[in-house]
PDB file of C-alpha atoms in Angstrom:
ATOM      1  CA  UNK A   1      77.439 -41.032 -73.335  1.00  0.00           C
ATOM      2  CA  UNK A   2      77.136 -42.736 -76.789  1.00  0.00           C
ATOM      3  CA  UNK A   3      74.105 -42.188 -78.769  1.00  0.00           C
ATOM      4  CA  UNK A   4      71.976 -45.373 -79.207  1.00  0.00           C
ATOM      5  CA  UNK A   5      71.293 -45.756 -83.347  1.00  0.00           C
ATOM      6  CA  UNK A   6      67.449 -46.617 -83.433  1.00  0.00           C
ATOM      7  CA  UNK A   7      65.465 -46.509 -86.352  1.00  0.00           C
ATOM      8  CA  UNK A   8      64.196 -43.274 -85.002  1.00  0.00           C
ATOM      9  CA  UNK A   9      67.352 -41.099 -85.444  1.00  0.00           C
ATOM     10  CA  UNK A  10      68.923 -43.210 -88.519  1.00  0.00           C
ATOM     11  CA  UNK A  11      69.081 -40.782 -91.379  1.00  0.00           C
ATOM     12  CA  UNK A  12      71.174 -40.698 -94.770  1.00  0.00           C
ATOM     13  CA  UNK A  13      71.676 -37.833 -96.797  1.00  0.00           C
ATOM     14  CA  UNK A  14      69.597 -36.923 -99.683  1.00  0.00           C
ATOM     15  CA  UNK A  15      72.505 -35.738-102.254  1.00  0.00           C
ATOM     16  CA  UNK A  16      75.276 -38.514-100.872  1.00  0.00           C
ATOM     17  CA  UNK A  17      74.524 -41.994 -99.292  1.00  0.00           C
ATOM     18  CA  UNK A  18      76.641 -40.730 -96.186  1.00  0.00           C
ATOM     19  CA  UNK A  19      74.217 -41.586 -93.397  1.00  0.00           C
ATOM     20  CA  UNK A  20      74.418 -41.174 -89.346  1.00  0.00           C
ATOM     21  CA  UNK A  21      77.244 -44.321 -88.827  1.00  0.00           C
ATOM     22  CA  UNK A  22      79.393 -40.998 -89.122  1.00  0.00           C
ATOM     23  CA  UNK A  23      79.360 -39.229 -85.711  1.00  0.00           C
ATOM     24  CA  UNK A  24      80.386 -36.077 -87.291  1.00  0.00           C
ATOM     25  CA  UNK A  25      77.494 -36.220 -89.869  1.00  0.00           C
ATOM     26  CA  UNK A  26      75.079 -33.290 -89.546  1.00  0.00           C
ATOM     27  CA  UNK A  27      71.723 -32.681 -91.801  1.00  0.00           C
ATOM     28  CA  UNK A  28      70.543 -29.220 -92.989  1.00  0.00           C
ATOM     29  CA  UNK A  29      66.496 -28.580 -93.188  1.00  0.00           C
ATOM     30  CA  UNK A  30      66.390 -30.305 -96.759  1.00  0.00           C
ATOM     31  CA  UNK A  31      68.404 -33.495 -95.587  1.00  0.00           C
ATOM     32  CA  UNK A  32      71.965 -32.552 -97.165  1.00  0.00           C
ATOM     33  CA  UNK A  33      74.688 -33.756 -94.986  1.00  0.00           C
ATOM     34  CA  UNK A  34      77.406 -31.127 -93.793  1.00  0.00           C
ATOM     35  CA  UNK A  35      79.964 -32.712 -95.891  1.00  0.00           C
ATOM     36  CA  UNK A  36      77.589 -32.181 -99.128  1.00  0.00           C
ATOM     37  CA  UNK A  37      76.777 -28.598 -98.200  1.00  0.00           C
ATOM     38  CA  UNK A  38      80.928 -28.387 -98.045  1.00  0.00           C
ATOM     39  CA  UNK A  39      81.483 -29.551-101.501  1.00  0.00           C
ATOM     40  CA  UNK A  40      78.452 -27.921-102.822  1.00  0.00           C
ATOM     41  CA  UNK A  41      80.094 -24.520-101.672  1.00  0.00           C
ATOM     42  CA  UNK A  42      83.806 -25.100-102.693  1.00  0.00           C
ATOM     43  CA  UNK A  43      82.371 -26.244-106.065  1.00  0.00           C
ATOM     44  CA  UNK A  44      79.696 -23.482-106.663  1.00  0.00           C
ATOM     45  CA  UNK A  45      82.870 -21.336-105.894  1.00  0.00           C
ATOM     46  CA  UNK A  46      85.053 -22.887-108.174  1.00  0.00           C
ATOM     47  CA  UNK A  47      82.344 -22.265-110.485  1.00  0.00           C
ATOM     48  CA  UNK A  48      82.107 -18.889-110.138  1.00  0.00           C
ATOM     49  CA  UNK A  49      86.208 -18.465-110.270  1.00  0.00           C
ATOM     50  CA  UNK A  50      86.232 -19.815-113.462  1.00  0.00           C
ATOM     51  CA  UNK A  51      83.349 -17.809-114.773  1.00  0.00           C
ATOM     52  CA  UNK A  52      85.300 -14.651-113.433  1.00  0.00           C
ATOM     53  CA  UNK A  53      88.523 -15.373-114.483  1.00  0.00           C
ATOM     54  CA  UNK A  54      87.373 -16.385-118.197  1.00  0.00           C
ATOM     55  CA  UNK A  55      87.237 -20.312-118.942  1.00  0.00           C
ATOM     56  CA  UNK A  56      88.879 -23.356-116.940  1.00  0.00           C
ATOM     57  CA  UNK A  57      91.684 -23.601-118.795  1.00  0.00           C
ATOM     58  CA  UNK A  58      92.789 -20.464-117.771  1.00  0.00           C
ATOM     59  CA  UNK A  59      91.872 -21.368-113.893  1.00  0.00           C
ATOM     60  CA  UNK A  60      93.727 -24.981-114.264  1.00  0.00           C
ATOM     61  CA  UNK A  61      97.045 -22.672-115.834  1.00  0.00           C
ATOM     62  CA  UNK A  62      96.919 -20.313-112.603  1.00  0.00           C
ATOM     63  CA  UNK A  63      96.541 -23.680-110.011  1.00  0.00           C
ATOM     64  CA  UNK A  64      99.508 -25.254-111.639  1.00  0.00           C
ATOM     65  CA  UNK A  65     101.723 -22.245-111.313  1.00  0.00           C
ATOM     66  CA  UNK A  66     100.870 -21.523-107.702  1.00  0.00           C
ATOM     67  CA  UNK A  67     101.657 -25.446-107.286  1.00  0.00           C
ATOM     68  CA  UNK A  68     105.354 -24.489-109.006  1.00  0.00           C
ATOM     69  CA  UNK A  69     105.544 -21.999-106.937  1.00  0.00           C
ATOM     70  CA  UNK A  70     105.309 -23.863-103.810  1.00  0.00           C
ATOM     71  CA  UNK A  71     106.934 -26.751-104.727  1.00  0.00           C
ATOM     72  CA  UNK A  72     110.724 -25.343-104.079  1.00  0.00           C
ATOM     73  CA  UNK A  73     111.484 -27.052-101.183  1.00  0.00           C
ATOM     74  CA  UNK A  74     109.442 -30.128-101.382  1.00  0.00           C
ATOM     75  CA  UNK A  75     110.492 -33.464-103.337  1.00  0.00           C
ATOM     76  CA  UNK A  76     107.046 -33.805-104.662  1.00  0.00           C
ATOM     77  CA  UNK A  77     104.969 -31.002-106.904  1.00  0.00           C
ATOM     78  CA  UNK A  78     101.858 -32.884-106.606  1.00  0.00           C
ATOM     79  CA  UNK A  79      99.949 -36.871-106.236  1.00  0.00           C
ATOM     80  CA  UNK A  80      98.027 -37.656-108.843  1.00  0.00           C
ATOM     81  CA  UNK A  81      95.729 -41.270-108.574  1.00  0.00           C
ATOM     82  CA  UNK A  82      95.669 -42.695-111.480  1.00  0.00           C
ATOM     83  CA  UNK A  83      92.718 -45.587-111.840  1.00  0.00           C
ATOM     84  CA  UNK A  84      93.999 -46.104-116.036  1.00  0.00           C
ATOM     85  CA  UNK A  85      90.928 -44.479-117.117  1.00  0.00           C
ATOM     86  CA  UNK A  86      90.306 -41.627-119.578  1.00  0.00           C
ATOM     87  CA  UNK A  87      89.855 -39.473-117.178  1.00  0.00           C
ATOM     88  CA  UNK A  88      92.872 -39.733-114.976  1.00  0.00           C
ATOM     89  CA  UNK A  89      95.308 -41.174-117.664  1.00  0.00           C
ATOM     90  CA  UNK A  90      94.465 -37.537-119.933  1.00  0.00           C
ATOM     91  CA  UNK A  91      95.137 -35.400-116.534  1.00  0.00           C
ATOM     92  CA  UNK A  92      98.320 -37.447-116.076  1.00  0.00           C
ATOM     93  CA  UNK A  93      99.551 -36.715-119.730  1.00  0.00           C
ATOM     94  CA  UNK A  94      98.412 -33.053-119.348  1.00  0.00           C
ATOM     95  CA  UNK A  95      99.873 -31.936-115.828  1.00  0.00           C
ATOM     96  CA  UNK A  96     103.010 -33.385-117.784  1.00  0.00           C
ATOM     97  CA  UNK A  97     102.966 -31.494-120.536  1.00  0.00           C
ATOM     98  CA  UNK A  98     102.399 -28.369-118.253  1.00  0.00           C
ATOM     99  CA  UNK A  99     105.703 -29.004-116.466  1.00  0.00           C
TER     100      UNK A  99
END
């Protein structure tokens, strides 16, 4: 039986604008989505990696070698979207110059 949206049960999360046109979407006590919650905790634990382990840098080195690492049977290493901005265009010319 499909839920009927009302303006009763129509919510959207506080931290994203994901709101309840996702069936899947599900809100915590302060109105962050699952999804948000999700990539709060994979962040906050990449975060704390790279605290641990001493800087980024050193956390970006060790992510590109596991990637080598796997990559001996596959005709790809990695995908990389590239929109031509700073941001993409420098991580394109430095996963190059890592190999």
């Amino acid at each position: 039986m499909a839920v009927q949206k009302t303006a009763q049960n129509y919510k959207i999360c506080n931290y994203c604008i994901m709101d309840t046109s996702d069936k899947n979407i599900r809100f915590d006590e302060n109105g962050y989505c699952n999804h948000c919650r999700n990539y709060i905790k994979i962040t906050n634990a990449f975060k704390n990696e790279c605290d641990l382990k001493g800087g980024k840098e050193k956390l970006l080195k060790n992510l590109i070698n596991q990637i080598k690492k796997k990559k001996t049977h596959c005709k790809y290493d990695c995908v990389l979207g590239i929109s031509g901005g700073l941001d993409s265009s420098y991580l394109a010319y430095y996963l190059k110059s890592n190999g």
